[in-house]
Coordinates of C-alpha atoms and ligand atoms in Angstrom, one line a residue:
X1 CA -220.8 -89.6 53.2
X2 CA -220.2 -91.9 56.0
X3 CA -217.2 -93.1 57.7
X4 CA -217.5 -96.6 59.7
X5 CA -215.6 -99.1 61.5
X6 CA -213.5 -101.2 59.6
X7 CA -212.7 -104.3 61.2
X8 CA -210.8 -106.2 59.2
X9 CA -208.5 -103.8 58.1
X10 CA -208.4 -101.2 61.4
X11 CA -204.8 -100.9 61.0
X12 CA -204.9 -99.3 57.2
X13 CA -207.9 -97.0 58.4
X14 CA -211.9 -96.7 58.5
X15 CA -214.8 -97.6 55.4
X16 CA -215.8 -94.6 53.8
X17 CA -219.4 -95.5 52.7
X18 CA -220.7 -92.9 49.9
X19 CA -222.6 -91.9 47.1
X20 CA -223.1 -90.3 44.2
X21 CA -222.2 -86.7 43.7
X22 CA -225.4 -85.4 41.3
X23 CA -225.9 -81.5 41.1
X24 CA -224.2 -81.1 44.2
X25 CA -226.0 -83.7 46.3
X26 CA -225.3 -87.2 47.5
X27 CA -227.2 -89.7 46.1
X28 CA -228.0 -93.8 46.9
X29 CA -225.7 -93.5 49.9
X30 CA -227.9 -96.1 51.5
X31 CA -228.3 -98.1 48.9
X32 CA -229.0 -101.9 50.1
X33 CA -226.2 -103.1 47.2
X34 CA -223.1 -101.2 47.3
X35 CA -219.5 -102.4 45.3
X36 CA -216.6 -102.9 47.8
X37 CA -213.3 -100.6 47.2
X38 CA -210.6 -103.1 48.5
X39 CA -207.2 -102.7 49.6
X40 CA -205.2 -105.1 47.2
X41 CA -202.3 -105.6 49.5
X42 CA -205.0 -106.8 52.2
X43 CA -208.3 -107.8 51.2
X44 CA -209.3 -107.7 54.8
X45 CA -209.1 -104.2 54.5
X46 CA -212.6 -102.1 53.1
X47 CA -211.3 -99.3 51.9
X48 CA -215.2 -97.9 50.3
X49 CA -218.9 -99.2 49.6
X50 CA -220.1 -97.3 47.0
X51 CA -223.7 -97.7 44.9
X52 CA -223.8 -98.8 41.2
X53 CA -224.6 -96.4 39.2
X54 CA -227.1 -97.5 36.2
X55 CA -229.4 -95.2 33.3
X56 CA -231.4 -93.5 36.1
X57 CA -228.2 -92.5 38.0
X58 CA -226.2 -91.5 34.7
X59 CA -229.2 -89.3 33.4
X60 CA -229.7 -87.6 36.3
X61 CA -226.2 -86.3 36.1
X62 CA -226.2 -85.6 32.7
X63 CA -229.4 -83.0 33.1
X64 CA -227.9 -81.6 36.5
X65 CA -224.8 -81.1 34.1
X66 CA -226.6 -79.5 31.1
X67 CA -227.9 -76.8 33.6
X68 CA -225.3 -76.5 35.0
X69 CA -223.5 -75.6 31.6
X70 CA -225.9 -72.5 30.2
X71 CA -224.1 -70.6 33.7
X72 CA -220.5 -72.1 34.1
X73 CA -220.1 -71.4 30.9
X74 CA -221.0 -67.6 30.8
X75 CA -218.4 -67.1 34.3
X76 CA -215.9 -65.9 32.9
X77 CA -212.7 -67.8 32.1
X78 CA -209.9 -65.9 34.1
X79 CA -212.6 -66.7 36.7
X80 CA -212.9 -70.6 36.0
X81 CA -209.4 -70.5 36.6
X82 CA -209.4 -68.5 39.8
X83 CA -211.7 -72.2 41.1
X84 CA -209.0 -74.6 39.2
X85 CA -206.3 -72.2 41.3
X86 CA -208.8 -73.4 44.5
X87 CA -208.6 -76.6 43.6
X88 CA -204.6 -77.4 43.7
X89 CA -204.2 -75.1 46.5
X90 CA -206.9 -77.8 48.5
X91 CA -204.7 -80.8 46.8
X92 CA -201.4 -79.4 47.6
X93 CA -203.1 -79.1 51.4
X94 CA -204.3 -82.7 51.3
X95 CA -201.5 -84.2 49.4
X96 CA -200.3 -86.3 51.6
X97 CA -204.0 -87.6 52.9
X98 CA -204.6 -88.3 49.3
X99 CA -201.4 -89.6 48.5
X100 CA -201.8 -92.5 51.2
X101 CA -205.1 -92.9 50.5
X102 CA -204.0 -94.5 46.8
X103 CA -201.5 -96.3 48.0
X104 CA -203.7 -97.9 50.4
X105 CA -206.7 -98.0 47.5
X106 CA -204.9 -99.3 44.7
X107 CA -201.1 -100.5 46.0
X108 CA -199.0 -97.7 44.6
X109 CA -195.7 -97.2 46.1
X110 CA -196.3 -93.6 48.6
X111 CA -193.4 -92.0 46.3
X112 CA -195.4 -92.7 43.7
X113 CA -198.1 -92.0 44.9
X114 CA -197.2 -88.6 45.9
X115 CA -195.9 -88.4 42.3
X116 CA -199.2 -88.7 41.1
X117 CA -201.1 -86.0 43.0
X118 CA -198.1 -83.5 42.4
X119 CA -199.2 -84.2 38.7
X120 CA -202.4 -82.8 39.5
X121 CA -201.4 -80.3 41.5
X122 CA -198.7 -79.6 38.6
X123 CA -202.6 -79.5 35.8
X124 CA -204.4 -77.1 38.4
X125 CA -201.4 -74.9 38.4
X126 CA -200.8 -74.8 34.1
X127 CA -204.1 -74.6 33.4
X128 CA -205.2 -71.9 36.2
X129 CA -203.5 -69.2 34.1
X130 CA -204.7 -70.4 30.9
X131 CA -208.0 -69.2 32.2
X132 CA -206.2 -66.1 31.2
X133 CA -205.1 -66.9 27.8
X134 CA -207.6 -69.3 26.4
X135 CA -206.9 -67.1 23.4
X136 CA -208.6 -66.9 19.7
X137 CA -207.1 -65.1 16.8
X138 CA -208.0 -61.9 14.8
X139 CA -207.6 -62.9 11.3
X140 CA -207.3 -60.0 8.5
X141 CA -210.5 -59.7 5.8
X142 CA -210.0 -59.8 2.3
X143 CA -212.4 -56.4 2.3
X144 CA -212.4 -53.6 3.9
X145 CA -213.7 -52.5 7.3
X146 CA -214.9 -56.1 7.7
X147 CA -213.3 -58.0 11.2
X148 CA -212.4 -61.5 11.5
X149 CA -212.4 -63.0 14.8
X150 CA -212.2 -66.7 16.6
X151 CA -213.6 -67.8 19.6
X152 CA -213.1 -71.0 21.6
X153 CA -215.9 -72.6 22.3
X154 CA -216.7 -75.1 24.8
X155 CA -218.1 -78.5 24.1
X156 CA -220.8 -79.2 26.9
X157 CA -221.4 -82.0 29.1
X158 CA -218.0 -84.0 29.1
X159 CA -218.3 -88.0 30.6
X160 CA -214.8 -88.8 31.6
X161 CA -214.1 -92.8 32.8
X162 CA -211.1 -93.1 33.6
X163 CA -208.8 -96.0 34.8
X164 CA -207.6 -97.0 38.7
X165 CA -204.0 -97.5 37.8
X166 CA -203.8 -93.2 38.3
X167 CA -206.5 -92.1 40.0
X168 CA -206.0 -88.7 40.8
X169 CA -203.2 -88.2 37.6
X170 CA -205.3 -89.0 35.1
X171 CA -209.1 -87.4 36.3
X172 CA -207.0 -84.1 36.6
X173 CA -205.7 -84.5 33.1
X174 CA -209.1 -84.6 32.2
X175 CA -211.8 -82.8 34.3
X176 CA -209.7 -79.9 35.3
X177 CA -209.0 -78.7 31.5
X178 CA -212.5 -79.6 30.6
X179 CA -214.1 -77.6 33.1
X180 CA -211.3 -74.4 32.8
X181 CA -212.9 -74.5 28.7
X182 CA -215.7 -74.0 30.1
X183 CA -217.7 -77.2 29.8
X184 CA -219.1 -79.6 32.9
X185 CA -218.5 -83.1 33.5
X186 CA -220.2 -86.5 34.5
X187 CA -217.3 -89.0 35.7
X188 CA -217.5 -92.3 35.7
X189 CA -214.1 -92.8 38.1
X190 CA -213.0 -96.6 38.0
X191 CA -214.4 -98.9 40.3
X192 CA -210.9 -100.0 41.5
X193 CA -210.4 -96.3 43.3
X194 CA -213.4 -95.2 44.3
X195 CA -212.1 -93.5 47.5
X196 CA -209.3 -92.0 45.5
X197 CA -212.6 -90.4 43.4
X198 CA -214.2 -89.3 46.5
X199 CA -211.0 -87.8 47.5
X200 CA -210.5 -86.1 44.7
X201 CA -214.0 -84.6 43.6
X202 CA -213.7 -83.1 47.2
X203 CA -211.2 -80.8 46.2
X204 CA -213.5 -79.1 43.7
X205 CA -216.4 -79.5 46.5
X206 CA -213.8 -77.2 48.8
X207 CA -213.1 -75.1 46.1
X208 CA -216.5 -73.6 45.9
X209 CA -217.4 -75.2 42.3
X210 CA -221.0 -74.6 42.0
X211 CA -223.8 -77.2 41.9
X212 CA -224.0 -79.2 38.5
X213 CA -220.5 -78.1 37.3
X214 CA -218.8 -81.7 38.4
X215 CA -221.3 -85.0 38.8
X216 CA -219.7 -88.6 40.0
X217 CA -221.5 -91.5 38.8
X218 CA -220.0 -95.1 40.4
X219 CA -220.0 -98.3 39.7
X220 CA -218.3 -101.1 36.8
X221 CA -217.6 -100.5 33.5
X222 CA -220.2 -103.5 32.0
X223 CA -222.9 -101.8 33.8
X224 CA -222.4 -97.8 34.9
X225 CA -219.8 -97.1 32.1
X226 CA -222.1 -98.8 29.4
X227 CA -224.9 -96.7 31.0
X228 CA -222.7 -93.3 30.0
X229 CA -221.7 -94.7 26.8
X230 CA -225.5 -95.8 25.8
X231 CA -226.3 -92.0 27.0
X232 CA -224.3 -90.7 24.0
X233 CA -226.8 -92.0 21.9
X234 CA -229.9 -90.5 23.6
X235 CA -228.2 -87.2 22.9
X236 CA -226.8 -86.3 26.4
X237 CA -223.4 -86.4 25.9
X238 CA -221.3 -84.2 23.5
X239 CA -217.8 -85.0 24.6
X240 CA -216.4 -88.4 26.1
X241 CA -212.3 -88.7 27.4
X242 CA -211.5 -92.5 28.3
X243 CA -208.5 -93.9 29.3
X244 CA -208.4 -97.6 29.5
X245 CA -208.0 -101.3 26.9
X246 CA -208.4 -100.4 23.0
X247 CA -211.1 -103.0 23.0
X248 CA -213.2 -101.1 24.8
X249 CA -212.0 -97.7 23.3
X250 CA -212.9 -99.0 20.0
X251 CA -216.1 -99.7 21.1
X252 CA -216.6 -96.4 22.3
X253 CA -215.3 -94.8 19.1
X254 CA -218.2 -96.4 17.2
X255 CA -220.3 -94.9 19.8
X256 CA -219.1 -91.4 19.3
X257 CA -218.6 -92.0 15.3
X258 CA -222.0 -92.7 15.3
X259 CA -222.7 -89.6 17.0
X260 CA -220.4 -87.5 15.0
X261 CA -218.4 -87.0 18.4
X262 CA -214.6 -87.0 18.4
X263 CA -213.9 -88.8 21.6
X264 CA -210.3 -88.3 23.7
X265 CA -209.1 -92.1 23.7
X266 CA -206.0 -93.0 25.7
X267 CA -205.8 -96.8 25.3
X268 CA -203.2 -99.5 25.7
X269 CA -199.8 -100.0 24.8
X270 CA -196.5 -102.2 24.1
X271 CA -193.8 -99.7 24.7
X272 CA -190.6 -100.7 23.5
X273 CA -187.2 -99.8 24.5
X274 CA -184.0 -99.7 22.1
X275 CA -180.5 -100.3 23.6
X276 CA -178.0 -100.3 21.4
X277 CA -174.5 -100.8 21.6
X278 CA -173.0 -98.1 22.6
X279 CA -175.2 -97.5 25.1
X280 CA -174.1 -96.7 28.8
X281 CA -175.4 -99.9 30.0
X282 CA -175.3 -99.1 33.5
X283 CA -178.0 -96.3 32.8
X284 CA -180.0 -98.5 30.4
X285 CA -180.4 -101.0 33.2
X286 CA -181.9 -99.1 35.6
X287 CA -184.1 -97.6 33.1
X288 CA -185.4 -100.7 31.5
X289 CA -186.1 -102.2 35.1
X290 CA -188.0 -98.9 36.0
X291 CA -189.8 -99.2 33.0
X292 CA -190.9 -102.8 33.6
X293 CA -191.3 -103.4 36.9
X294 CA -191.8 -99.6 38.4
X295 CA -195.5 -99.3 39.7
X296 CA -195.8 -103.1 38.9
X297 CA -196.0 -102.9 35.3
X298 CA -199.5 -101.3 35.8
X299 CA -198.7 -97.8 33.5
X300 CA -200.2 -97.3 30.0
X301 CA -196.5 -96.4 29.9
X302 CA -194.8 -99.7 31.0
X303 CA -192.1 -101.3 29.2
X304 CA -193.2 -104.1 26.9
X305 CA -190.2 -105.5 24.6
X306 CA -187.1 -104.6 25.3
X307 CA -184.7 -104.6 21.7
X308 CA -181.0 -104.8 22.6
X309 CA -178.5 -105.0 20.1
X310 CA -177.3 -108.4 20.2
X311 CA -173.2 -107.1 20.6
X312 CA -174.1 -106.3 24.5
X313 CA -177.7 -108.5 24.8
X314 CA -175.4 -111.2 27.2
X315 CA -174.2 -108.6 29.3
X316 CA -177.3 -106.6 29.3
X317 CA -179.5 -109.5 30.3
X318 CA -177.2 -110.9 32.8
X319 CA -177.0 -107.2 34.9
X320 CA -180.9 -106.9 34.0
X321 CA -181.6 -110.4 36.4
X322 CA -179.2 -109.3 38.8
X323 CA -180.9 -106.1 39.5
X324 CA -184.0 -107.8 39.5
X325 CA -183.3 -110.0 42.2
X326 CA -183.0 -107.2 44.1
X327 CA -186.7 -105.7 44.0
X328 CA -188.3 -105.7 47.0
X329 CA -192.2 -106.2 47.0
X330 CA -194.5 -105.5 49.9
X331 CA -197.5 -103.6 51.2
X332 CA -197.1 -99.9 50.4
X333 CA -198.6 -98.8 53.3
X334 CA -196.2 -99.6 55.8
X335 CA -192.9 -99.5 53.7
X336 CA -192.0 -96.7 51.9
X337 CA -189.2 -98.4 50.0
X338 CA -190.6 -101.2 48.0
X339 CA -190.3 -101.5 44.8
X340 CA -193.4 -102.0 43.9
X341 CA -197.0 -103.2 45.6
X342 CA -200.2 -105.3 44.7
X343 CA -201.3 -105.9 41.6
X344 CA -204.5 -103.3 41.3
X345 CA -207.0 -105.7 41.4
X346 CA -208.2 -109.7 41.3
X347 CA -208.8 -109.5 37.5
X348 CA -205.4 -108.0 36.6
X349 CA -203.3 -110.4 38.2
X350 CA -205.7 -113.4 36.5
X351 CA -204.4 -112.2 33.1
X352 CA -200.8 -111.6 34.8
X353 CA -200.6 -115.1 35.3
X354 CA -202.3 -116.4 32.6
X355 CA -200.1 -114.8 30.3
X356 CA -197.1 -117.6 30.5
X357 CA -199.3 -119.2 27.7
X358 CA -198.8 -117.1 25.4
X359 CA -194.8 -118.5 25.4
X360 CA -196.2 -122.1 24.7
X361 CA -195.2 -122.8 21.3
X362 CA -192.2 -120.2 20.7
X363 CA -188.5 -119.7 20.8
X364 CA -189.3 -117.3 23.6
X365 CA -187.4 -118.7 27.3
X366 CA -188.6 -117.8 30.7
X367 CA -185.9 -116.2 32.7
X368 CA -188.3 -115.3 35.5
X369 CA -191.4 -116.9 35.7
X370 CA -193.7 -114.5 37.7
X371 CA -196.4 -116.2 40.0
X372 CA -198.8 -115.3 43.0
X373 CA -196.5 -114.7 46.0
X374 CA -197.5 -117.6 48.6
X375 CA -196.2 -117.7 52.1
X376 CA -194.2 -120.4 51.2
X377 CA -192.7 -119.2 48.1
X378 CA -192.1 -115.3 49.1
X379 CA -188.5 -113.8 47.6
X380 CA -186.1 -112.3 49.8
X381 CA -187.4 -108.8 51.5
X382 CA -190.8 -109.7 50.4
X383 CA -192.7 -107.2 53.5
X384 CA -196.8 -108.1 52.9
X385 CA -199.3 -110.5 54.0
X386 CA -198.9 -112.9 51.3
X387 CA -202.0 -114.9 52.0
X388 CA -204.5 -111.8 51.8
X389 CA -202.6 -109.7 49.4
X390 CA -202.3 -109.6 45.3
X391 CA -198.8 -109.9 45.2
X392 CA -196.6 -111.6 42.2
X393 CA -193.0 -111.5 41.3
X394 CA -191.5 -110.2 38.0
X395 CA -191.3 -112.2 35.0
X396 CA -188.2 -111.8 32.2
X397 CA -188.4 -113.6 28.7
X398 CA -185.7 -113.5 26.2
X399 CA -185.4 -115.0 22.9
X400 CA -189.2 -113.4 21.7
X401 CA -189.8 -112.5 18.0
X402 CA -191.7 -109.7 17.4
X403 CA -194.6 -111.5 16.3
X404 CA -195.1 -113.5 18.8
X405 CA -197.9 -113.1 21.1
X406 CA -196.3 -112.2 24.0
X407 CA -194.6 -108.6 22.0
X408 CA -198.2 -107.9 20.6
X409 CA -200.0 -108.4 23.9
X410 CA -200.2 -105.8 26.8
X411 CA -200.6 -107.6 30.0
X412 CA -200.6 -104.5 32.6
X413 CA -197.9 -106.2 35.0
X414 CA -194.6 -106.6 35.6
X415 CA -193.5 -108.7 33.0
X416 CA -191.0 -107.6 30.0
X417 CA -189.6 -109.4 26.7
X418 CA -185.6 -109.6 25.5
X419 CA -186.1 -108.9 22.1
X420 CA -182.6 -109.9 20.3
X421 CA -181.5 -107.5 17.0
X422 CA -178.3 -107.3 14.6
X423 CA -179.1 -103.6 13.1
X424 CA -180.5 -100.5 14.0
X425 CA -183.1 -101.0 11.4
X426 CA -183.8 -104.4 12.9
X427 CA -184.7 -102.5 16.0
X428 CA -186.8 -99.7 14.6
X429 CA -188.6 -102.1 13.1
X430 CA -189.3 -104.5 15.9
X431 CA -189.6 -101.2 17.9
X432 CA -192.6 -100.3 15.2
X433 CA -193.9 -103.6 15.2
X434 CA -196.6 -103.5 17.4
X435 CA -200.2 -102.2 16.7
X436 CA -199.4 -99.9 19.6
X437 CA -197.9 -96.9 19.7
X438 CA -197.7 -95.1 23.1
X439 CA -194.4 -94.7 24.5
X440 CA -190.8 -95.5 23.5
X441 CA -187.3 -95.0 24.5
X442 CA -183.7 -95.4 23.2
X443 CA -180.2 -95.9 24.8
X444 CA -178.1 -94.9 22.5
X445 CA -175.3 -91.8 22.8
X446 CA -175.0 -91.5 18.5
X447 CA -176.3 -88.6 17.1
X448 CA -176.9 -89.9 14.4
X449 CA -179.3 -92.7 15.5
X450 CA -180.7 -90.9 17.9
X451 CA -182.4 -88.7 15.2
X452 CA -183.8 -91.6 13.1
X453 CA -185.0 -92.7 16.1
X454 CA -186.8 -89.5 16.7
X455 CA -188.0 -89.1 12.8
X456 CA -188.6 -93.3 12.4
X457 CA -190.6 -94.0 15.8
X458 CA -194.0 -94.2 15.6
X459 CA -194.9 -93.5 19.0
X460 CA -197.2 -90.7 20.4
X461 CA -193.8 -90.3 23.2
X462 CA -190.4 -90.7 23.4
X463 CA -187.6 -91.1 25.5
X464 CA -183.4 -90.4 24.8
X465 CA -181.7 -92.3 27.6
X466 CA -184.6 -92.2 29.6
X467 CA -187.7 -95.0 30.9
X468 CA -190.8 -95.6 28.5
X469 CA -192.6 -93.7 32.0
X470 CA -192.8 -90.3 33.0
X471 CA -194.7 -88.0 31.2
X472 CA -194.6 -84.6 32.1
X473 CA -197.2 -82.8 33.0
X474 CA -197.4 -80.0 30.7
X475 CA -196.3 -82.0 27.4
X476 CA -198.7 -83.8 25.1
X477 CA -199.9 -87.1 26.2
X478 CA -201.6 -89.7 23.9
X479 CA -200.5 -92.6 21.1
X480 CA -201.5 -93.6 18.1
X481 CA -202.7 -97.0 16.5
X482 CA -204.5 -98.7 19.3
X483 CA -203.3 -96.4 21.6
X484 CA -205.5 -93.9 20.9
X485 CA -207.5 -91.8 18.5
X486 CA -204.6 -89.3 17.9
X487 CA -206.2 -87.1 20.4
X488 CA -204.1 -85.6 23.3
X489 CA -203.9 -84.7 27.4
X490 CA -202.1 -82.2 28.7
X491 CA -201.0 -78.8 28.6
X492 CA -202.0 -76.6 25.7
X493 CA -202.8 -79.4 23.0
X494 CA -205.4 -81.0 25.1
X495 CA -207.6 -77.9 25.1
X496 CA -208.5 -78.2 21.5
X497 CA -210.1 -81.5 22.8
X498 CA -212.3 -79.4 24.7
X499 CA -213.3 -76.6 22.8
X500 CA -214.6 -75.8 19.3
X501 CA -213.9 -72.6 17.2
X502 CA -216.0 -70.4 16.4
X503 CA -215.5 -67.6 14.1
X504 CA -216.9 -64.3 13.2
X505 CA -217.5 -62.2 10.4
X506 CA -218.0 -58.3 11.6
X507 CA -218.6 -55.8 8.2
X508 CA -219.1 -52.7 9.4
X509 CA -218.7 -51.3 5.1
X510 CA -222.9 -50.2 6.0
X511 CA -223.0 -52.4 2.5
X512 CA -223.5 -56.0 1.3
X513 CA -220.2 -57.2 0.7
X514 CA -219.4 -60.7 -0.9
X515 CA -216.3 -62.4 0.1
X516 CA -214.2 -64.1 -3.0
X517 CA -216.7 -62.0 -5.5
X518 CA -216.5 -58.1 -4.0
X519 CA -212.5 -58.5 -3.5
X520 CA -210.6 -55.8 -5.4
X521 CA -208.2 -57.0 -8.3
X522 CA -204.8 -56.9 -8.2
X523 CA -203.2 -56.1 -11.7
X524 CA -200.2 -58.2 -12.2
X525 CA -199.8 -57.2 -15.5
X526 CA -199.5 -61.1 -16.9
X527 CA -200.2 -61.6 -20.7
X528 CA -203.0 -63.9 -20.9
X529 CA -202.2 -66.4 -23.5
X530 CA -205.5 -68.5 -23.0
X531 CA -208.1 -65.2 -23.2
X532 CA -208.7 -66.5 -26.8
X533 CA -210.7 -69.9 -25.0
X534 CA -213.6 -67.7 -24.2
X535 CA -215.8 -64.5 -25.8
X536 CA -215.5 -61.6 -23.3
X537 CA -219.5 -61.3 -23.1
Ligands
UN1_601 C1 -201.1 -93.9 32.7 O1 -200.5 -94.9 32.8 O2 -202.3 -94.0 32.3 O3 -196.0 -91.0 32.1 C2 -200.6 -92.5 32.8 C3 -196.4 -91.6 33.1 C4 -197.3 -90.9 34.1 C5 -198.7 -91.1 33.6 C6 -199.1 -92.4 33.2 N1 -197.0 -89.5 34.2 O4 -196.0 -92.7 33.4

């Protein structure tokens, strides 16, 4: 690892030039091609030059991790968790390094920012103790002196690629539970935040993880993420946790299926919100402009279609582009109270603004038509460097059906749809329409509804007078539909992603005893009105 000069963006900090992290050693740090990490509010700005990653790479990580796995997975738990303890005590040291090291990677808002690593400090810290539990059951025997015990197991060599809109977040949901089961990892970190990735694989480095236990493989999905995927098949891989588009989680499902491999799949979504009309509009405002425009739209748990009951839709919308006039956009880095940044990358804001198409056609009106901010057309507080910078202003549509393209598409930006209903059941539906189903949320103070809402949603998560966002560390995290697989992050659920059972029969009769056959009778003392069916022998 290298740090150099960074002319063009001296202001934001220096290049950090690396490598790969394989069996605890860097490798193709001098690489002659190397991918750029750059700063999206300032392109000037080289944040990282990392090598791609390719077959040779990934299987050199895989094997490091396969030896690594016949010892990590003999230390013993309680142990594994004494290194995860390590691990937040180095992030809650370096919080605020890493913390303004995404915001300058990927355009997060500091607050945010800091948000995010307290969520992985927030995994270290539940799952340190679990180290401790990790428990398995004794199960009583239908004979006598015979034991029955379970065991969890772990998997192996987990790949995790995960996505740049959380860099820290959403590794640590991963690799931190996968490695406290016992299992090692090859990460494929996004190449949006490969910095953050450095960053963060340095905590483990400081916590003393041994050699093998964590490998780092960089590069694009196309290329080094199709290389881990097309290593499942050679046999190297028994475990893969993705977070990023259902397209390409589908794809990797057929990989795994393939394999008979049960991959962890957090995927897109279309989140709706409900407000109905009793609502506390006040509250629901705020919420709904968190939920669309916080952290630029660029959450698997943005707001997509907003469904307001038609009785306070006038009012609602009318204080909804009020406050949005407000938002203040900028460069993260050097203002802490912006609303939001940059979008992450070149390729995200393409489809942000190519997705004014999708109204073409429908009953669906623009009330803010997002664009590219230009030094000419900046809004008011707009604090950035327009010309070198990815930054684009918020879009509103009102008047969308649920089946129009724009409420079935997730764009990843700040853009939300006014969805107009006459019923609760006209919301639930429209709020079930989608082929998503990550996060929701409902305004609503009736009891009543807000149970139906609870039993009728269709979502992995939910909200009651709360944003689509927000996810707490220790809850379950996933969707269903095209939001996943049904498997989930997080707390105690996500463990079963990364272990197996095992269980054990122990008969210590000193005789061959047959379950179902050697099982004494009970005598219930029932007439038998069929015995006549069959001779006794
Ligand atoms: C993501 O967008 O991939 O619930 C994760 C939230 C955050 C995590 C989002 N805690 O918004």
């Amino acid at each position: 690892m290298r740090i150099k000069e960074n002319p063009g963006g001296a202001r934001y900090g220096k290049t950090l030039s690396g490598g790969h992290y394989i069996n605890g050693k860097w490798m193709g740090e001098d690489a002659s091609e190397k991918f750029q990490s750059l700063n999206p509010s300032n392109l000037d700005d080289v944040v990282g030059e990392f090598p791609i990653g390719g077959a040779n790479e990934v299987d050199a990580a895989c094997k490091a991790a396969r030896d690594a796995f016949m010892k990590w997975k003999n230390v013993p738990a309680p142990v594994r968790g004494e290194v995860i303890s390590k691990v937040g005590a180095v992030l809650r040291e370096q919080k605020e390094m890493i913390s303004r090291l995404i915001t300058r990677e990927i355009g997060k808002p500091l607050r945010e920012a800091r948000g995010e690593v307290q969520e992985a400090i927030d995994t270290a810290a539940f799952f340190q103790s679990e180290g401790r539990r990790l428990y398995g059951q004794t199960v009583p025997s239908e004979l006598r002196n015979k034991q029955l015990e379970t065991f969890r197991r772990p998997l192996g060599v987990c790949a995790m690629i995960t996505a740049g809109n959380f860099p820290c977040a959403v590794p640590a949901w991963k690799i931190i539970p996968a490695l406290l089961c016992g299992n090692t990892v090859v990460w494929k970190p996004s190449e949006d935040a490969p910095a953050t990735a450095y960053a963060f694989l340095n905590a483990f480095r400081q916590a003393g993880l041994m050699d093998g236990v964590i490998n780092v493989v960089y590069g694009h999905g196309p290329t080094t993420g199709q290389a881990v995927v097309d290593a499942i098949d050679r046999g190297l891989i028994n475990k893969v946790s993705f977070t990023g588009s259902s397209q390409i989680g589908m794809k990797i499902g057929e990989v795994c299926g393939r394999n008979l491999q049960v991959p962890s799949l957090e995927l897109g979504g279309k989140n709706p919100m409900i407000v109905m009309d009793d609502a506390d509009l006040g509250l629901a405002v705020t919420g709904a402009i968190w939920s669309a425009y916080g952290t630029g739209g660029q959450r698997c748990t943005s707001l997509g279609n907003l469904i307001i009951h038609e009785k306070v839709a006038d009012e609602f919308v009318e204080r909804f582009q009020q406050e949005a006039a407000k938002l203040v956009i900028g460069d993260p880095s050097f203002n802490e109270d912006i609303t939001y940044g940059p979008m992450i990358a070149e390729r995200f804001m393409e489809r942000y603004l190519q997705h004014h198409d999708m109204a073409a056609g429908t009953g669906a009106k623009c009330l803010l038509k997002g664009e590219r901010i230009t030094a000419d057309n900046a809004p008011a507080g707009f604090c950035g460097n327009a010309e070198r910078g990815l930054f684009v202003t918020p879009s509103l549509y009102d008047g969308v059906s649920i089946g129009d393209d724009l409420a079935q598409t997730e764009v990843f930006g700040p853009t939300v749809n006014v969805i107009r209903v006459a019923s609760f059941d006209e919301a639930m539906a429209a709020a079930n329409g989608t082929k998503y189903g990550l996060s929701s949320a409902i305004y609503t103070d009736n009891p009543q509804l807000r149970l139906r809402f609870k039993n009728e949603i269709t979502a992995g998560m939910s909200s009651i007078n709360n944003s689509t966002t927000g996810a707490e560390a220790h809850l379950p995290f996933g969707g269903n539909g095209w939001s996943g697989n049904g498997t989930r992050e997080s707390g105690i659920w996500v463990i079963d992603a990364y272990t197996k059972w095992h269980c054990i029969n122990i008969d210590d009769s000193g005789g061959l005893q047959l379950a179902q056959m050697d099982v004494e009778e009970v005598d219930t003392g029932a007439a038998d009105s069929l015995a006549d069916l069959v001779t006794s022998g």
